[in-house]
Tab-separated table of C-alpha atoms and ligand atoms in Angstrom:
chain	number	residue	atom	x	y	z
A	1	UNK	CA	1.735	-43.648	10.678
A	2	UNK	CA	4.370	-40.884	9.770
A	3	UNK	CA	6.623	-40.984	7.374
A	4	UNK	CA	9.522	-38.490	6.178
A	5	UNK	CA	11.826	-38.331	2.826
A	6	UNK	CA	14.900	-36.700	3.015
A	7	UNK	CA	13.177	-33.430	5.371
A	8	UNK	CA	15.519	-30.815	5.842
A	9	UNK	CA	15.007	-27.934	8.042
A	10	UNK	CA	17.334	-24.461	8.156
A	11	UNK	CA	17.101	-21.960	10.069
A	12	UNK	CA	18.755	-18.397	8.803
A	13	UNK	CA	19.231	-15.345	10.222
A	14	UNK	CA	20.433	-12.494	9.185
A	15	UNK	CA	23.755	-13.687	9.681
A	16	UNK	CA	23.637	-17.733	10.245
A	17	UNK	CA	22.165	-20.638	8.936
A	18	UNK	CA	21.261	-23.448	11.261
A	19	UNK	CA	20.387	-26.956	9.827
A	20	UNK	CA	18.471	-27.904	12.176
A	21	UNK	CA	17.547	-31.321	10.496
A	22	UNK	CA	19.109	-33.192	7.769
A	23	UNK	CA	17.982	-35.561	5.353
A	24	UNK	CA	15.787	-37.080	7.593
A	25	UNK	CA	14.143	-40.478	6.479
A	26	UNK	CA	11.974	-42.211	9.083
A	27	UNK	CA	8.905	-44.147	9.137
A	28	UNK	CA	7.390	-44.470	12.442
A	29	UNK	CA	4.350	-46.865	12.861
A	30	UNK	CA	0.970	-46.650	14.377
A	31	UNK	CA	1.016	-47.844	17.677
A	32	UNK	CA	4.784	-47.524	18.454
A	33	UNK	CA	6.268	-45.971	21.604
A	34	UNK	CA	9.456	-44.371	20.094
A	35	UNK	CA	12.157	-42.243	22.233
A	36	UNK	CA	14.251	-39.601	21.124
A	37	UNK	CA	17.725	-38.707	22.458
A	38	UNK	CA	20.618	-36.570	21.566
A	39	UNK	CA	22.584	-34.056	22.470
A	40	UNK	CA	21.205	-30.314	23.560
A	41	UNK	CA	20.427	-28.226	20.336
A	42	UNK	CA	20.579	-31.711	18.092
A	43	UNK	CA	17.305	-30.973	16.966
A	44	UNK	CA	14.903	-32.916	18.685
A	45	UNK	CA	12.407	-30.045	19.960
A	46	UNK	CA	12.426	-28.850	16.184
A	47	UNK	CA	11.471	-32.552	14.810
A	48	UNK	CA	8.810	-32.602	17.236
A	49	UNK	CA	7.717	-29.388	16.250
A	50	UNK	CA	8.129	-30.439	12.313
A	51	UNK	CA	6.092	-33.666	13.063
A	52	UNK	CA	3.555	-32.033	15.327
A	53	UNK	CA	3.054	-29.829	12.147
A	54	UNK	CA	3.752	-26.699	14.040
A	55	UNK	CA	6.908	-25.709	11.740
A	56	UNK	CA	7.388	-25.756	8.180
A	57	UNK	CA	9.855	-27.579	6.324
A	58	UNK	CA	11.554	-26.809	3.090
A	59	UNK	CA	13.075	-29.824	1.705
A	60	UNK	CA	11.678	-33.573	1.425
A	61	UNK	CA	8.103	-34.857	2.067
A	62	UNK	CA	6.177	-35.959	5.502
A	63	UNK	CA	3.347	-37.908	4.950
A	64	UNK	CA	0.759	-38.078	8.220
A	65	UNK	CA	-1.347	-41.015	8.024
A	66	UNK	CA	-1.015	-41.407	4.647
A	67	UNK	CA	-1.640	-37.387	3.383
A	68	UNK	CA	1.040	-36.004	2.098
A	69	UNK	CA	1.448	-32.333	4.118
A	70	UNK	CA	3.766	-30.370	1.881
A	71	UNK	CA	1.976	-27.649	0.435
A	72	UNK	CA	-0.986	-28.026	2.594
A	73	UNK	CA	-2.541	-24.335	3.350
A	74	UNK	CA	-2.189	-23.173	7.137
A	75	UNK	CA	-5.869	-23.611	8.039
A	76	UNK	CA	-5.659	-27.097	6.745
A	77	UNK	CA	-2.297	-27.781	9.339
A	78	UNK	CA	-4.089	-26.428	11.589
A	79	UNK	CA	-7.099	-28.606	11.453
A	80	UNK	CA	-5.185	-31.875	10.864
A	81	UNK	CA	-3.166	-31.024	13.802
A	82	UNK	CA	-5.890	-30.312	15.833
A	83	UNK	CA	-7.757	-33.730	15.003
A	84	UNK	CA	-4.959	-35.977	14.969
A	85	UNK	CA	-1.888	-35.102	17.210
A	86	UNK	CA	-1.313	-34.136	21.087
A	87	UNK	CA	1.804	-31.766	22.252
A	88	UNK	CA	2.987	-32.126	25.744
A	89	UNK	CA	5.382	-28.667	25.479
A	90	UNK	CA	8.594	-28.952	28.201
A	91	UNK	CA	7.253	-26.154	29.185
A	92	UNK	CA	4.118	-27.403	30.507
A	93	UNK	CA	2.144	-24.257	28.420
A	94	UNK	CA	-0.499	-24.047	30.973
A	95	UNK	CA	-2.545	-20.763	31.034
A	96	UNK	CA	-2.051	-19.787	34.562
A	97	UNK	CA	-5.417	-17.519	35.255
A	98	UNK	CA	-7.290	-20.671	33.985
A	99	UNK	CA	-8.440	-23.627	36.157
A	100	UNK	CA	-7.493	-26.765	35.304
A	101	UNK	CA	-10.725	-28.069	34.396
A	102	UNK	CA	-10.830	-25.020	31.401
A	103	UNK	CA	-7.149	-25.242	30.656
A	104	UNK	CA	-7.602	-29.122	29.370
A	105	UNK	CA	-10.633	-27.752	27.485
A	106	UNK	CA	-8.566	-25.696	25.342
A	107	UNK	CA	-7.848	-27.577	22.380
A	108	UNK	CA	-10.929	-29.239	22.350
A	109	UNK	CA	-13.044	-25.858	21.823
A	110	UNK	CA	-11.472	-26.535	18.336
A	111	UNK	CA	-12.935	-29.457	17.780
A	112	UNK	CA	-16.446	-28.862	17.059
A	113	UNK	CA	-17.370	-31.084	20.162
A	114	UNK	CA	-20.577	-30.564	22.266
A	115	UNK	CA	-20.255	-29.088	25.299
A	116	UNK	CA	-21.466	-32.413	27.269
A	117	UNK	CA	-18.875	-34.212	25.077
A	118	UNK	CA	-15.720	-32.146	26.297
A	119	UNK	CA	-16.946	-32.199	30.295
A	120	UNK	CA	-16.582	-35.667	29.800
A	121	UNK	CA	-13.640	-35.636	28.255
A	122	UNK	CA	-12.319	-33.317	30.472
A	123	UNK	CA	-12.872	-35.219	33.590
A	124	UNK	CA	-12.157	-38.566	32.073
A	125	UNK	CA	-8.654	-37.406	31.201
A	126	UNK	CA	-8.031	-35.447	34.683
A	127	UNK	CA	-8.998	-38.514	36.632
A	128	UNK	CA	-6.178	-40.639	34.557
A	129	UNK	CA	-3.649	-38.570	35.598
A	130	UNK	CA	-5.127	-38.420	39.026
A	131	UNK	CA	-6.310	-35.066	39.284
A	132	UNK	CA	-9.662	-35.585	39.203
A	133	UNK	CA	-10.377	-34.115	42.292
A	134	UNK	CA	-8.925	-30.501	41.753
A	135	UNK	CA	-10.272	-29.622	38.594
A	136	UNK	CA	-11.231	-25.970	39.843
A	137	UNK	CA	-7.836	-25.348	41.183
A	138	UNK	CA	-5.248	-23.376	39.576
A	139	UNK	CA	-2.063	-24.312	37.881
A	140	UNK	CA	-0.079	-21.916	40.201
A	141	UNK	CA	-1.937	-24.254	43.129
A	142	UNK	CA	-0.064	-27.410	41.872
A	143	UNK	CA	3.096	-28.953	42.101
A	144	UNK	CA	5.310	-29.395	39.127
A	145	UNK	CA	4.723	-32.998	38.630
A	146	UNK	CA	1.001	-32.248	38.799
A	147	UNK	CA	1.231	-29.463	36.444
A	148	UNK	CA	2.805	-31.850	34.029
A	149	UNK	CA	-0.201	-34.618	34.412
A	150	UNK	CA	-2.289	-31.655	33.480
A	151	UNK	CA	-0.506	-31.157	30.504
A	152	UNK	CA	-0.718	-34.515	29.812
A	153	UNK	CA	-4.098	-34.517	30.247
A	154	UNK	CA	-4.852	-31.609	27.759
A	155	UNK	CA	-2.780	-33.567	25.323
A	156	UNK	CA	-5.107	-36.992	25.289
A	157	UNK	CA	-8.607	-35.235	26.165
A	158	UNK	CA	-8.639	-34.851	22.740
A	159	UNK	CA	-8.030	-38.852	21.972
A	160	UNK	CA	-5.350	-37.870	19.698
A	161	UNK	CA	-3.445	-40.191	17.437
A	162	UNK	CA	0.121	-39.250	17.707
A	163	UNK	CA	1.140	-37.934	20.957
A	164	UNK	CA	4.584	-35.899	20.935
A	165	UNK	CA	5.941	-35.158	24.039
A	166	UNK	CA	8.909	-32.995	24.949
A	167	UNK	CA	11.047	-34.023	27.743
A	168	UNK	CA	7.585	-35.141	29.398
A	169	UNK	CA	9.626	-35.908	32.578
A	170	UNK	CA	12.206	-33.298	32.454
A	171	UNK	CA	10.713	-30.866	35.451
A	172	UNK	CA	10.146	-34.475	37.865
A	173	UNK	CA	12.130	-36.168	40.150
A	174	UNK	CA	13.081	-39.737	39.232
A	175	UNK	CA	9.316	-41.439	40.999
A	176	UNK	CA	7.547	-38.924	39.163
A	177	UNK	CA	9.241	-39.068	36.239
A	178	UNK	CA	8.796	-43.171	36.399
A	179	UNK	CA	4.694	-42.468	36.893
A	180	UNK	CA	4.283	-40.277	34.345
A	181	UNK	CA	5.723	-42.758	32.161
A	182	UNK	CA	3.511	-45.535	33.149
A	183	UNK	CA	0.667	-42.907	32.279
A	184	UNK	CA	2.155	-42.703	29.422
A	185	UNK	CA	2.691	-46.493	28.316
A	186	UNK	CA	-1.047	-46.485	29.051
A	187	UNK	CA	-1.813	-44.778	26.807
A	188	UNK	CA	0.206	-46.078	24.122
A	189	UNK	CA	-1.332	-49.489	25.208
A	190	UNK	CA	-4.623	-48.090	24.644
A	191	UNK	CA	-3.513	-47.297	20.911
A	192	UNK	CA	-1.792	-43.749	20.739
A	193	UNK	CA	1.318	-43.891	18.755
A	194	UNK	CA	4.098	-41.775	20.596
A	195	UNK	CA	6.811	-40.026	20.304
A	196	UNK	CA	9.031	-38.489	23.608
A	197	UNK	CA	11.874	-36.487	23.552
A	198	UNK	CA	14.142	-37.561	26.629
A	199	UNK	CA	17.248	-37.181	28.091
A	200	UNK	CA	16.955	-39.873	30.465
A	201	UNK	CA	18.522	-43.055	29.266
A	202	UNK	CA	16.366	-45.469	31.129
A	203	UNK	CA	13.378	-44.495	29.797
A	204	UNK	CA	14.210	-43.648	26.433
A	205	UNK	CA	15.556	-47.659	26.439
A	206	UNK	CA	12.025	-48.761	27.776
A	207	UNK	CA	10.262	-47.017	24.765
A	208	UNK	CA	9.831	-49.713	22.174
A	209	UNK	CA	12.326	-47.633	20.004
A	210	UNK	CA	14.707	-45.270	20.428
A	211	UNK	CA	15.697	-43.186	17.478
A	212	UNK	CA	19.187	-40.932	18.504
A	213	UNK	CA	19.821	-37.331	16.924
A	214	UNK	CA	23.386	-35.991	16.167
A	215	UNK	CA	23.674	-32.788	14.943
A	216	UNK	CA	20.083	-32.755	12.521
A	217	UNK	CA	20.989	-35.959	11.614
A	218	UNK	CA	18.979	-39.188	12.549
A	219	UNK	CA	19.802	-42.517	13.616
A	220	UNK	CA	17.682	-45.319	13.998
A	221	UNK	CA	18.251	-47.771	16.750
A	222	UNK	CA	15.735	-50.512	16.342
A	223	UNK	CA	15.459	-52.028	19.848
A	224	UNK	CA	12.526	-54.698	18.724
A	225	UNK	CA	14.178	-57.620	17.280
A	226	UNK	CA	11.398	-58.671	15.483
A	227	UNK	CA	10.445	-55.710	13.924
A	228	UNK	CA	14.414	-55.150	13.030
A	229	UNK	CA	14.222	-58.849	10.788
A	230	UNK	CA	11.265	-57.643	8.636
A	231	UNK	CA	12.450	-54.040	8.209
A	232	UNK	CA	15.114	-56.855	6.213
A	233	UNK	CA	13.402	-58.961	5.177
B	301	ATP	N1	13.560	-20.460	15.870
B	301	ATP	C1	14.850	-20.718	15.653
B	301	ATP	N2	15.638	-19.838	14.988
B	301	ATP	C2	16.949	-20.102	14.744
B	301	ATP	N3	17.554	-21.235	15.141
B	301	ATP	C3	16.837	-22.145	15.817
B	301	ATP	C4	15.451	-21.934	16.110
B	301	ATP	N4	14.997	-23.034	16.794
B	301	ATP	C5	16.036	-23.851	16.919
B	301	ATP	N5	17.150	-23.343	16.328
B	301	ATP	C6	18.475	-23.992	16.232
B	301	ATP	O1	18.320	-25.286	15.687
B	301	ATP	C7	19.138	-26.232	16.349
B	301	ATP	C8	18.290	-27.346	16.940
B	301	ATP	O2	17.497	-26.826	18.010
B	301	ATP	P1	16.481	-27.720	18.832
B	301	ATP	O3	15.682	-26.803	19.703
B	301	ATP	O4	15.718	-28.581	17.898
B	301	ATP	O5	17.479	-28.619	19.724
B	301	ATP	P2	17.169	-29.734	20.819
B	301	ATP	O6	17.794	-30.999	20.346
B	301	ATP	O7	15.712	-29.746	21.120
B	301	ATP	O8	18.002	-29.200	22.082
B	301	ATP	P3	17.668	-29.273	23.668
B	301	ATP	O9	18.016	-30.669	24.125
B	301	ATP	O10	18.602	-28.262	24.253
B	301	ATP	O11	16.234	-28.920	23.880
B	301	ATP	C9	19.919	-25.441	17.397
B	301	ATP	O12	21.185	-25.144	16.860
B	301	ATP	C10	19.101	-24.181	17.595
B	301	ATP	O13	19.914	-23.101	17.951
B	302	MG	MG1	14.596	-29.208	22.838
């Protein structure tokens, strides 16, 4: 699970500070699909990046499964991150000189995984997202909506336990963006707790949760009932 204690982020310049987050308290379960909305420069991309311990914080605690990660050094962020937690970027991030088959490979050369082990990783997590058949090709060969199953791909080859994910859907039209997030609910079924930035209302309301950002601030909206009674309780 992840949990975080009053995390505040700023950002200064020169001249400007930027408090990016706020105070943050959130505890986010294994297992949970959660969605994140808000407004453009809210600071959703920078508590993805916080959680996907890819940016320091300098206020409050964040505890990842348990381990508290303040004051870890950067070689151990690095390797929790590695083991534990999948980015899909907005971006996509895809190294374009790189067929696909190598680019899903690339965060699993980190892993101290046999070579044997990673092929079939590889090709287990291209044929899920249906591009099992193109694994030579090149990302500039794809489409956009296939570009972004390969990034999806790259993030679960790995079997990760917390999968963030950007605006996932962001660069699809509204069928693609509705596949890719049956891919992803697949996923989540199979056990990966996620976390997805969107701006798209109807599926940030079929994520089990939806947690809003206002200006660094966050605000939970519990949409299980259940779950809302023994937070209560
Ligand atoms: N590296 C940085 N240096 C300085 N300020 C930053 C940096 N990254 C983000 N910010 C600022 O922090 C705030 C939150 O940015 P963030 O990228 O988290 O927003 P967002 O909610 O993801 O927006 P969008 O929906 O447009 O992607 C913004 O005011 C932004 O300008
Ligand atoms: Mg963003």
């Amino acid at each position: 699970m992840l949990i975080m204690k009053g995390v505040s982020k700023i950002f200064r310049t020169d001249l400007v500070e930027t408090h990016a987050l706020r105070n943050v308290d959130l505890h986010i379960k294994a297992g949970e699909f959660v969605s994140i909305t808000g407004p453009s420069g809210s600071g959703k991309t920078t508590f993805l990046n916080l959680a996907g311990l890819l940016e320091s914080f300098e206020e409050g605690d964040y505890f990842l499964d348990g381990e508290n990660v303040r004051g870890l050094s950067d070689n151990a962020l690095s390797d929790l991150r590695n083991q534990k937690i999948g980015f899909i970027f907005q971006s996509f991030n895809l190294l374009p000189d790189l067929p696909l088959f190598d680019n899903v490979d690339v965060p699993l050369r980190y892993r101290g995984l046999s070579a044997k082990d990673r092929k079939q990783r590889i090709e287990e997590a291209l044929e899920l997202v249906g591009l099992g058949s193109r694994m030579k090709h090149l990302p500039t060969q794809l489409s956009g909506g296939q570009q972004q199953r390969v990034a999806i791909a790259r993030a679960i080859a790995g079997k990760p336990r917390f999968l963030l994910a950007d605006e996932p859907t962001g660069n699809l039209d509204s069928q693609m963006a509705r596949q890719v997030m049956e891919l992803l609910e697949q996923i989540n079924q199979q056990g990966t707790t996620i976390v997805m930035v969107t701006h798209d209302d109807e599926l940030a309301r079929r994520a089990g949760r939806n947690i809003q950002i206002f200006d660094g601030q966050v605000s939970d909206v519990d949409q299980n009932p259940s779950d809302a009674l023994v937070k209560r309780a």
